Amino acid sequence: MTMRRAQLVVARDQATLAKAAAAELRRRAAEAISSRGRFTVALAGGSTPRALFLELADGHARGARPRLDDPRIHWFWSDERAVAPDHPESNFGLAWNAIFEAVRPPTACVHRIEAEADDLEQSARAYEATIERVLESNGMRPVFDVIWLGLGSDGHVASLFPESPAVFEARRHVVVTQHPQTGAARFTFTLPLINAARAVIFLVAGEGKRPVLARLLAPEIAGEPLPANLVQPENGDLLCFVDAEAAGAPPDRDGP
Ligand code: 6PG
């Protein structure tokens, strides 16, 4: 199922989008905890998720359930820049500043990539081992309850950039790659791990994403599929939460 078949949720603006995405995360967390005793979620990087993170923190302060410090919730990141957690570019740092510094979930529930280490490959393999341990995959493909993704204007997801060998990685779950323009080292979930999730949710906002979103949602994809179009959950849900600016259309009649 490609992006064209994703469940599309169009919100009137970024604030409404953040509220809808936060409600979806809480709903899926409650369902996972109730049915499986645990919720495993990988957060997206970049700047778009900040509004979602602030909304989650605000909901937590208002008593929303489940609490974000619930020890049955395990937090991961679907990609990371090879920088220290307090670096302005850190995806972990974005979530830490927006949510976790105040909420303080148990440290055993917050699984950060050791992105500042000298040996990046070792950090990637250590993260794979953590994922396999926490998700109790027992040698099978680990299955996240939810993996959040952003969308790059070039169609990249996580740090899977067009023409990058990492896009075609068929065995590993986390690999080291690099940004095509800056060459900066990155860590990223691979497509086999992403496509094994119970749900993959895109969070896309702003007029700048309209062209790439229109291309991804078009009936036929001309040319090579973009990494975002290779996000095709085998058994999971595929949702795309967008604001009206990115969608280039008014919000759904019954949309948030
Ligand atoms: C990252 C992200 C990346 C991001 C997109 C969209 O580490 O940068 O994981 O895939 O989601 O580039 O970024 P914006 O939200 O900043 O537009």
mmCIF file of N, CA, C and O and ligand atoms in Angstrom, residues 43-49 78-81 89 91 149-154 156-161 186 203 205 209, ligand 1:
data_model
loop_
_atom_site.group_PDB
_atom_site.id
_atom_site.type_symbol
_atom_site.label_atom_id
_atom_site.label_comp_id
_atom_site.label_asym_id
_atom_site.label_seq_id
_atom_site.Cartn_x
_atom_site.Cartn_y
_atom_site.Cartn_z
ATOM 1 N N LEU A 43 9.686 8.331 17.156
ATOM 2 C CA LEU A 43 9.328 9.710 16.806
ATOM 3 C C LEU A 43 10.100 10.144 15.571
ATOM 4 O O LEU A 43 11.228 9.693 15.334
ATOM 5 N N ALA A 44 9.501 11.049 14.811
ATOM 6 C CA ALA A 44 10.161 11.584 13.621
ATOM 7 C C ALA A 44 11.114 12.700 14.021
ATOM 8 O O ALA A 44 11.022 13.280 15.105
ATOM 9 N N GLY A 45 11.998 13.012 13.114
ATOM 10 C CA GLY A 45 12.926 14.121 13.322
ATOM 11 C C GLY A 45 12.503 15.318 12.501
ATOM 12 O O GLY A 45 11.377 15.409 12.015
ATOM 13 N N GLY A 46 13.450 16.269 12.355
ATOM 14 C CA GLY A 46 13.135 17.494 11.633
ATOM 15 C C GLY A 46 12.400 18.481 12.524
ATOM 16 O O GLY A 46 12.343 18.336 13.737
ATOM 17 N N SER A 47 11.795 19.479 11.893
ATOM 18 C CA SER A 47 11.143 20.548 12.661
ATOM 19 C C SER A 47 9.633 20.380 12.791
ATOM 20 O O SER A 47 9.029 20.866 13.754
ATOM 21 N N THR A 48 9.015 19.685 11.838
ATOM 22 C CA THR A 48 7.546 19.578 11.865
ATOM 23 C C THR A 48 7.005 18.988 13.161
ATOM 24 O O THR A 48 6.008 19.482 13.685
ATOM 25 N N PRO A 49 7.670 17.956 13.721
ATOM 26 C CA PRO A 49 7.085 17.314 14.903
ATOM 27 C C PRO A 49 7.035 18.199 16.142
ATOM 28 O O PRO A 49 6.355 17.873 17.115
ATOM 29 N N SER A 78 13.117 7.526 14.786
ATOM 30 C CA SER A 78 13.241 6.827 13.498
ATOM 31 C C SER A 78 14.456 7.305 12.709
ATOM 32 O O SER A 78 14.830 6.674 11.703
ATOM 33 N N ASP A 79 15.039 8.406 13.143
ATOM 34 C CA ASP A 79 16.365 8.751 12.612
ATOM 35 C C ASP A 79 16.996 9.796 13.514
ATOM 36 O O ASP A 79 16.344 10.341 14.411
ATOM 37 N N GLU A 80 18.297 10.025 13.307
ATOM 38 C CA GLU A 80 19.019 10.954 14.181
ATOM 39 C C GLU A 80 20.218 11.497 13.427
ATOM 40 O O GLU A 80 20.753 10.837 12.515
ATOM 41 N N ARG A 81 20.571 12.700 13.792
ATOM 42 C CA ARG A 81 21.795 13.288 13.244
ATOM 43 C C ARG A 81 22.950 12.867 14.137
ATOM 44 O O ARG A 81 22.791 12.687 15.351
ATOM 45 N N GLU A 89 20.782 20.488 16.340
ATOM 46 C CA GLU A 89 20.310 19.640 15.246
ATOM 47 C C GLU A 89 19.777 18.281 15.742
ATOM 48 O O GLU A 89 19.308 17.478 14.941
ATOM 49 N N ASN A 91 17.620 15.361 16.931
ATOM 50 C CA ASN A 91 16.196 15.005 16.955
ATOM 51 C C ASN A 91 15.766 14.591 18.365
ATOM 52 O O ASN A 91 14.674 14.916 18.817
ATOM 53 N N LEU A 149 6.904 9.509 10.740
ATOM 54 C CA LEU A 149 7.858 9.952 9.725
ATOM 55 C C LEU A 149 7.518 11.366 9.278
ATOM 56 O O LEU A 149 6.321 11.722 9.192
ATOM 57 N N GLY A 150 8.536 12.137 8.963
ATOM 58 C CA GLY A 150 8.305 13.393 8.262
ATOM 59 C C GLY A 150 8.489 13.125 6.780
ATOM 60 O O GLY A 150 8.711 11.980 6.355
ATOM 61 N N LEU A 151 8.392 14.189 5.997
ATOM 62 C CA LEU A 151 8.559 14.054 4.546
ATOM 63 C C LEU A 151 9.453 15.176 4.057
ATOM 64 O O LEU A 151 9.149 16.355 4.247
ATOM 65 N N GLY A 152 10.565 14.814 3.467
ATOM 66 C CA GLY A 152 11.448 15.831 2.909
ATOM 67 C C GLY A 152 10.917 16.320 1.569
ATOM 68 O O GLY A 152 10.194 15.590 0.878
ATOM 69 N N SER A 153 11.265 17.527 1.198
ATOM 70 C CA SER A 153 10.739 18.065 -0.077
ATOM 71 C C SER A 153 11.301 17.293 -1.281
ATOM 72 O O SER A 153 10.769 17.385 -2.383
ATOM 73 N N ASP A 154 12.332 16.487 -1.041
ATOM 74 C CA ASP A 154 12.865 15.630 -2.129
ATOM 75 C C ASP A 154 12.289 14.214 -2.044
ATOM 76 O O ASP A 154 12.701 13.319 -2.775
ATOM 77 N N HIS A 156 12.398 12.278 0.697
ATOM 78 C CA HIS A 156 13.052 11.391 1.665
ATOM 79 C C HIS A 156 12.179 11.209 2.904
ATOM 80 O O HIS A 156 11.348 12.063 3.231
ATOM 81 N N VAL A 157 12.404 10.082 3.576
ATOM 82 C CA VAL A 157 11.768 9.810 4.867
ATOM 83 C C VAL A 157 12.863 9.347 5.828
ATOM 84 O O VAL A 157 13.847 8.738 5.396
ATOM 85 N N ALA A 158 12.687 9.686 7.091
ATOM 86 C CA ALA A 158 13.749 9.452 8.074
ATOM 87 C C ALA A 158 15.029 10.016 7.466
ATOM 88 O O ALA A 158 15.027 11.168 7.010
ATOM 89 N N SER A 159 16.111 9.211 7.393
ATOM 90 C CA SER A 159 17.286 9.715 6.649
ATOM 91 C C SER A 159 17.567 8.809 5.456
ATOM 92 O O SER A 159 18.717 8.490 5.135
ATOM 93 N N LEU A 160 16.465 8.384 4.831
ATOM 94 C CA LEU A 160 16.540 7.585 3.599
ATOM 95 C C LEU A 160 16.332 8.547 2.436
ATOM 96 O O LEU A 160 15.215 8.923 2.093
ATOM 97 N N PHE A 161 17.455 8.964 1.846
ATOM 98 C CA PHE A 161 17.423 9.977 0.804
ATOM 99 C C PHE A 161 17.399 9.327 -0.581
ATOM 100 O O PHE A 161 17.912 8.208 -0.736
ATOM 101 N N ARG A 186 24.312 10.511 9.516
ATOM 102 C CA ARG A 186 22.992 10.322 10.099
ATOM 103 C C ARG A 186 22.794 8.849 10.441
ATOM 104 O O ARG A 186 23.464 7.980 9.873
ATOM 105 N N LEU A 203 3.692 12.888 9.132
ATOM 106 C CA LEU A 203 3.231 14.177 9.643
ATOM 107 C C LEU A 203 3.854 15.240 8.748
ATOM 108 O O LEU A 203 5.081 15.389 8.716
ATOM 109 N N ALA A 205 3.524 19.215 7.017
ATOM 110 C CA ALA A 205 2.877 20.533 7.149
ATOM 111 C C ALA A 205 3.627 21.587 6.336
ATOM 112 O O ALA A 205 4.838 21.467 6.118
ATOM 113 N N LYS A 209 5.775 21.706 1.281
ATOM 114 C CA LYS A 209 5.681 20.249 1.034
ATOM 115 C C LYS A 209 4.600 19.908 0.014
ATOM 116 O O LYS A 209 4.419 18.739 -0.346
HETATM 117 C C1 6PG B 1 15.359 14.642 9.924
HETATM 118 C C2 6PG B 1 14.086 13.932 9.597
HETATM 119 C C3 6PG B 1 13.692 14.129 8.189
HETATM 120 C C4 6PG B 1 12.540 15.110 8.271
HETATM 121 C C5 6PG B 1 12.196 15.691 6.932
HETATM 122 C C6 6PG B 1 11.176 16.826 7.118
HETATM 123 O O1 6PG B 1 16.110 14.168 10.781
HETATM 124 O O2 6PG B 1 15.533 15.722 9.343
HETATM 125 O O3 6PG B 1 13.886 12.770 10.048
HETATM 126 O O4 6PG B 1 13.272 13.005 7.497
HETATM 127 O O5 6PG B 1 11.410 14.434 8.825
HETATM 128 O O6 6PG B 1 13.381 16.213 6.361
HETATM 129 O O7 6PG B 1 11.803 17.796 7.907
HETATM 130 P P1 6PG B 1 10.991 19.105 8.409
HETATM 131 O O8 6PG B 1 9.966 18.596 9.387
HETATM 132 O O9 6PG B 1 12.017 19.957 9.061
HETATM 133 O O10 6PG B 1 10.354 19.703 7.177
#
